[in-house]
Amino acid sequence: MVSPPITELTTRARDIFRLVVEGYLESGQPVGSKALAGSGAIDLSPASIRSVLSDLEQLGLLAAPHTSAGRLPTEQGLRLFVDGIMQMAEPSPEERAVIEQQMREPGPIEQALEATSALLSNLSGAAGMVMVPQRESRIAQISLVPLDERRALVVLVGTDGHVENRVLELPQGVSTGDLQQATNYVTARLAGRTLAEASRDMRAEIASGRSALDEAGQRLVEAGLAVWSEDAAARPVLIVRGQAKLLDESALTDIERVRSLIDDLENKQQVAQLLDSAREAESARIFIGAENRLFSLSGSSVIAAPYRNSEGKVVGVLGVIGPTRLNYARVVPMVDFTARSLGRRLG
């Protein structure tokens, strides 16, 4: 059933619909006509309110979990509320301060991404998610520094100033001179290339017989580049924190839904694909329940926003996932603000 435009609802129906949705999002419980009449927010008798609730149910905007209960919004109703009625609440000064303080913490970018995911979870009461940027550094220098007879430290310096290092197991019979020769070769011949480009060009040189490296040097350079290529491929595409927050009191009455959601979160590749669909958005996107196939069984909502580097290029997406009764008015602006803050942290 396609829900009607919000403009087709009467003022009375719109007001009652808003109160039901807001009450449900706050409590997680169905909202009844007596509660609405007793709140003083609307000047109608319970009987008149029940009539309007019935009309809204016929339109597919509300549902009654059982005969004696009040109403709660359907996924169609939530979408109508989010798109046509909801008033955004900007992050409080305290929330902004917490987010900005976290982004000022020193340390590697991977640590900042982990902290951002945990921060989103803590502020939203849901699970926080951050897609790891697909960084493909260009080589400024790769140095091979001997540690002992069988190991060397491979230090990669990117043209962007990023420095990382890994330990490399050395082939038998490699000398300090071989390590220096390999270091000089990479700096002179492969600087400015990505790891993929460097590996391709080096193999082409070796295959054509044009390489100035001896056999030991060739094996060292191949091994050094392989360490970095394998490491990049093995890095997680998604960081998820705060799954335990999905197990709140309301989850105990719907444990199968929560179990389904947690199982879905284990499939990080598919979750990352869902988040990736928000890359082109100017601000946060909201996926409610069955609007995304991955979380249709668990009936969950995802709020996701892209984050950009200093050049304005989208490098990743972050967001939260939780039950459909998320506080959208509060969480959506918070996700947007966190995405902008993380972008500034990346520089």
XYZ file of C-alpha atoms in Angstrom:
347
model
C 0.000 0.000 0.000
C 1.320 3.440 -0.949
C 0.886 5.959 1.857
C -0.870 9.237 1.031
C 1.025 12.540 0.886
C 0.998 14.319 4.217
C -0.948 17.190 2.615
C -3.917 14.849 2.049
C -4.393 14.337 5.779
C -6.691 16.682 7.651
C -5.145 18.889 10.314
C -6.815 16.737 12.982
C -5.514 13.490 11.462
C -2.025 14.937 11.037
C -1.887 16.084 14.669
C -3.055 12.725 16.018
C -0.705 10.829 13.708
C 2.234 12.973 14.898
C 1.387 12.379 18.560
C 1.143 8.618 18.049
C 4.487 8.433 16.261
C 6.269 10.678 18.768
C 4.799 8.710 21.680
C 5.864 5.427 20.150
C 9.392 6.636 19.385
C 9.764 7.822 22.969
C 8.364 4.750 24.743
C 8.514 1.925 22.222
C 4.901 1.106 23.182
C 1.613 1.469 21.267
C -0.245 4.718 21.970
C -3.950 4.524 22.790
C -6.850 6.968 22.501
C -7.165 7.393 26.278
C -3.519 8.383 26.579
C -3.911 10.899 23.760
C -7.082 12.377 25.254
C -5.533 12.561 28.711
C -2.345 14.245 27.522
C -4.124 17.550 26.928
C -2.315 17.885 23.590
C -5.556 17.488 21.614
C -9.086 18.615 22.458
C -11.088 15.552 21.386
C -12.916 12.763 23.176
C -11.435 9.252 23.208
C -14.232 8.135 20.854
C -13.378 10.834 18.298
C -9.681 9.996 18.569
C -10.427 6.290 18.036
C -12.280 7.167 14.846
C -9.289 9.078 13.498
C -6.925 6.278 14.542
C -9.075 3.817 12.620
C -8.896 6.021 9.529
C -5.115 6.231 9.790
C -4.961 2.457 10.146
C -7.015 2.066 6.976
C -4.498 4.283 5.180
C -1.684 1.948 6.230
C 0.008 4.536 8.454
C -0.785 2.929 11.821
C -1.254 -0.624 13.050
C -2.671 -2.245 16.184
C -0.538 -5.122 17.523
C -3.683 -6.633 19.113
C -7.301 -5.676 19.668
C -7.054 -3.968 23.061
C -3.767 -2.180 22.386
C -3.208 1.293 21.074
C -1.630 2.061 17.712
C 1.945 2.214 16.536
C 3.300 3.490 13.214
C 3.905 1.142 10.313
C 7.108 1.452 8.292
C 5.096 3.457 5.757
C 3.914 5.682 8.570
C 7.434 6.207 9.848
C 8.593 7.173 6.360
C 5.755 9.698 6.053
C 6.594 11.108 9.493
C 10.333 11.381 8.753
C 9.826 13.008 5.351
C 6.874 15.275 6.093
C 6.416 16.036 9.791
C 9.550 15.488 11.841
C 11.299 18.549 13.258
C 15.059 18.044 13.457
C 16.763 18.714 16.787
C 20.342 19.880 16.318
C 22.960 18.244 18.566
C 23.156 19.910 21.958
C 26.247 21.938 22.883
C 27.269 19.056 25.167
C 26.961 16.496 22.353
C 28.898 18.735 19.967
C 31.633 19.160 22.536
C 31.918 15.388 23.062
C 32.126 14.744 19.300
C 34.653 17.513 18.655
C 36.785 16.473 21.629
C 36.936 12.923 20.320
C 38.062 14.160 16.898
C 40.889 16.158 18.494
C 42.385 13.056 20.106
C 45.824 12.310 18.615
C 46.641 8.958 17.060
C 46.437 7.051 13.784
C 43.343 7.358 11.606
C 42.354 3.739 12.308
C 42.101 4.619 15.991
C 39.933 7.643 15.158
C 37.576 5.487 13.093
C 37.213 2.961 15.919
C 36.508 5.766 18.383
C 33.968 7.370 16.035
C 32.001 4.118 15.736
C 31.908 3.738 19.540
C 30.983 7.420 19.925
C 28.007 7.091 17.560
C 26.813 4.083 19.522
C 27.073 5.849 22.872
C 25.269 8.987 21.700
C 22.486 7.231 19.801
C 21.876 4.198 22.027
C 22.153 2.027 18.916
C 25.052 0.337 17.117
C 27.568 2.667 15.462
C 29.120 1.905 12.064
C 31.999 3.479 10.137
C 33.215 2.432 6.703
C 37.010 2.413 6.506
C 38.309 4.728 3.746
C 39.805 2.883 0.832
C 43.143 4.602 1.013
C 45.571 3.804 -1.813
C 48.741 5.609 -0.879
C 51.318 6.534 -3.465
C 54.834 5.489 -2.546
C 57.348 8.128 -1.543
C 59.779 5.614 -0.087
C 59.924 1.992 1.059
C 62.833 1.201 3.355
C 64.001 -2.286 4.353
C 65.718 -2.133 7.737
C 67.354 -5.320 9.107
C 66.132 -6.519 12.502
C 68.048 -9.822 12.629
C 69.185 -12.524 10.203
C 65.652 -13.601 9.284
C 63.561 -10.446 9.656
C 63.478 -6.903 8.347
C 61.253 -3.928 9.059
C 59.480 -2.659 5.928
C 58.731 1.062 6.354
C 56.302 2.590 3.874
C 56.227 6.383 3.526
C 53.386 7.711 1.387
C 53.452 10.900 -0.655
C 50.780 12.204 1.743
C 53.243 11.823 4.660
C 51.513 8.718 6.032
C 54.004 6.276 7.593
C 53.381 2.615 8.409
C 55.617 -0.373 9.023
C 55.405 -4.147 8.952
C 57.803 -6.996 9.779
C 58.957 -9.053 6.773
C 60.317 -12.607 6.972
C 63.504 -12.629 4.855
C 64.405 -15.282 2.270
C 67.425 -17.422 3.101
C 70.821 -15.823 2.460
C 69.740 -12.183 2.180
C 72.467 -9.708 3.133
C 72.385 -6.136 4.420
C 73.633 -5.075 0.977
C 70.624 -6.778 -0.645
C 68.291 -4.810 1.632
C 69.975 -1.526 0.701
C 69.863 -2.348 -3.014
C 66.141 -3.120 -2.806
C 65.508 0.122 -0.889
C 67.387 2.182 -3.497
C 65.514 0.471 -6.339
C 62.082 1.205 -4.929
C 62.904 4.833 -4.152
C 64.397 5.452 -7.604
C 62.032 3.454 -9.809
C 58.689 3.053 -8.030
C 58.212 6.348 -6.180
C 54.974 8.102 -7.050
C 53.150 4.889 -7.916
C 50.428 3.115 -5.936
C 51.195 -0.334 -4.551
C 49.229 -1.951 -7.376
C 51.051 0.097 -10.001
C 54.441 -0.596 -8.411
C 53.838 -4.359 -8.341
C 52.692 -4.364 -11.969
C 55.615 -2.265 -13.231
C 58.180 -4.267 -11.269
C 56.907 -7.577 -12.643
C 57.012 -6.163 -16.169
C 60.638 -5.072 -15.710
C 61.659 -8.469 -14.345
C 59.816 -10.331 -17.116
C 61.486 -8.225 -19.805
C 64.935 -8.686 -18.293
C 65.349 -4.919 -17.792
C 65.506 -5.005 -14.007
C 68.758 -3.811 -12.469
C 68.108 -6.007 -9.419
C 69.731 -9.390 -8.904
C 67.589 -12.384 -7.940
C 67.804 -11.705 -4.196
C 66.846 -8.069 -4.689
C 63.896 -9.008 -6.879
C 62.588 -11.413 -4.252
C 62.947 -8.748 -1.548
C 61.048 -6.073 -3.462
C 58.319 -8.554 -4.412
C 57.987 -9.672 -0.793
C 57.941 -6.110 0.523
C 55.215 -4.994 -1.888
C 53.237 -8.183 -1.214
C 53.215 -7.462 2.536
C 51.479 -4.162 1.898
C 49.110 -5.425 -0.781
C 47.951 -8.323 1.393
C 47.612 -6.044 4.403
C 45.397 -3.586 2.487
C 43.191 -6.397 1.183
C 42.746 -7.859 4.679
C 41.732 -4.610 6.359
C 38.117 -4.503 7.511
C 35.744 -2.543 5.303
C 33.496 -1.764 8.241
C 33.880 -1.068 11.949
C 30.789 -1.828 14.074
C 30.595 -1.015 17.764
C 27.811 -1.120 20.360
C 25.877 -4.210 19.272
C 25.104 -4.838 22.946
C 23.019 -1.646 23.010
C 20.528 -3.370 20.697
C 19.636 -5.654 23.603
C 17.556 -3.152 25.541
C 14.467 -3.953 27.611
C 12.131 -3.837 24.621
C 14.334 -6.371 22.813
C 13.434 -9.031 25.376
C 9.893 -9.170 23.948
C 11.201 -9.520 20.381
C 14.407 -11.478 20.800
C 14.160 -13.137 17.362
C 14.224 -9.752 15.656
C 17.322 -8.707 17.579
C 19.028 -12.051 16.908
C 18.313 -11.569 13.194
C 19.764 -8.062 13.297
C 22.945 -9.154 15.071
C 23.351 -11.976 12.535
C 22.982 -9.433 9.714
C 25.648 -7.227 11.261
C 28.095 -10.121 11.090
C 27.920 -9.881 7.289
C 30.005 -6.727 7.169
C 30.494 -6.825 3.405
C 26.746 -6.520 2.765
C 26.328 -3.882 5.473
C 29.147 -1.907 3.855
C 27.376 -2.158 0.499
C 24.232 -0.718 2.065
C 26.181 2.158 3.601
C 27.957 2.698 0.304
C 24.619 3.535 -1.299
C 24.619 6.719 0.805
C 27.920 7.982 -0.667
C 26.228 10.351 -3.105
C 23.887 11.886 -0.522
C 24.423 15.482 0.537
C 23.426 14.647 4.102
C 22.138 11.691 6.109
C 19.972 9.067 4.433
C 17.397 7.065 6.359
C 16.564 3.439 5.530
C 13.502 2.173 7.403
C 12.776 -1.530 7.837
C 11.999 -3.359 4.603
C 13.241 -0.409 2.511
C 16.553 -2.231 2.604
C 16.530 -5.952 1.878
C 19.400 -6.781 4.228
C 17.554 -5.707 7.382
C 13.990 -6.406 6.242
C 13.580 -9.431 8.537
C 14.888 -7.669 11.628
C 12.781 -4.566 10.949
C 15.660 -2.208 11.654
C 16.485 1.314 10.569
C 19.793 2.664 9.309
C 20.835 6.329 9.349
C 23.947 6.920 7.242
C 25.904 9.961 6.059
C 29.028 10.301 3.875
C 32.187 11.913 5.219
C 34.602 13.860 3.040
C 38.268 14.795 3.056
C 39.607 18.363 2.804
C 39.186 18.258 -0.987
C 35.474 17.519 -0.656
C 35.871 13.948 -1.910
C 33.712 11.294 -0.241
C 36.067 8.803 1.404
C 33.630 6.783 3.520
C 30.227 6.549 5.192
C 29.258 6.368 8.851
C 25.985 5.824 10.638
C 23.929 3.960 13.196
C 21.583 0.995 13.099
C 18.864 0.168 15.562
C 15.164 -0.580 15.921
C 12.725 1.415 13.793
C 11.801 3.427 16.883
C 15.077 5.333 16.768
C 14.841 8.978 17.780
C 15.236 10.149 14.172
C 14.847 13.846 14.986
C 17.880 13.696 17.287
C 20.013 11.010 15.637
C 19.894 12.261 12.021
C 21.505 15.669 12.776
C 23.977 13.979 15.136
C 25.120 11.591 12.388
C 25.491 14.536 9.982
C 27.525 16.531 12.510
C 29.776 13.544 13.278
C 30.392 12.991 9.540
C 31.484 16.618 9.094
C 33.699 16.434 12.202
C 35.367 13.214 11.025
C 35.993 14.811 7.643
C 37.801 17.708 9.310
C 39.819 15.201 11.367
C 40.959 13.467 8.175
C 42.082 16.783 6.685
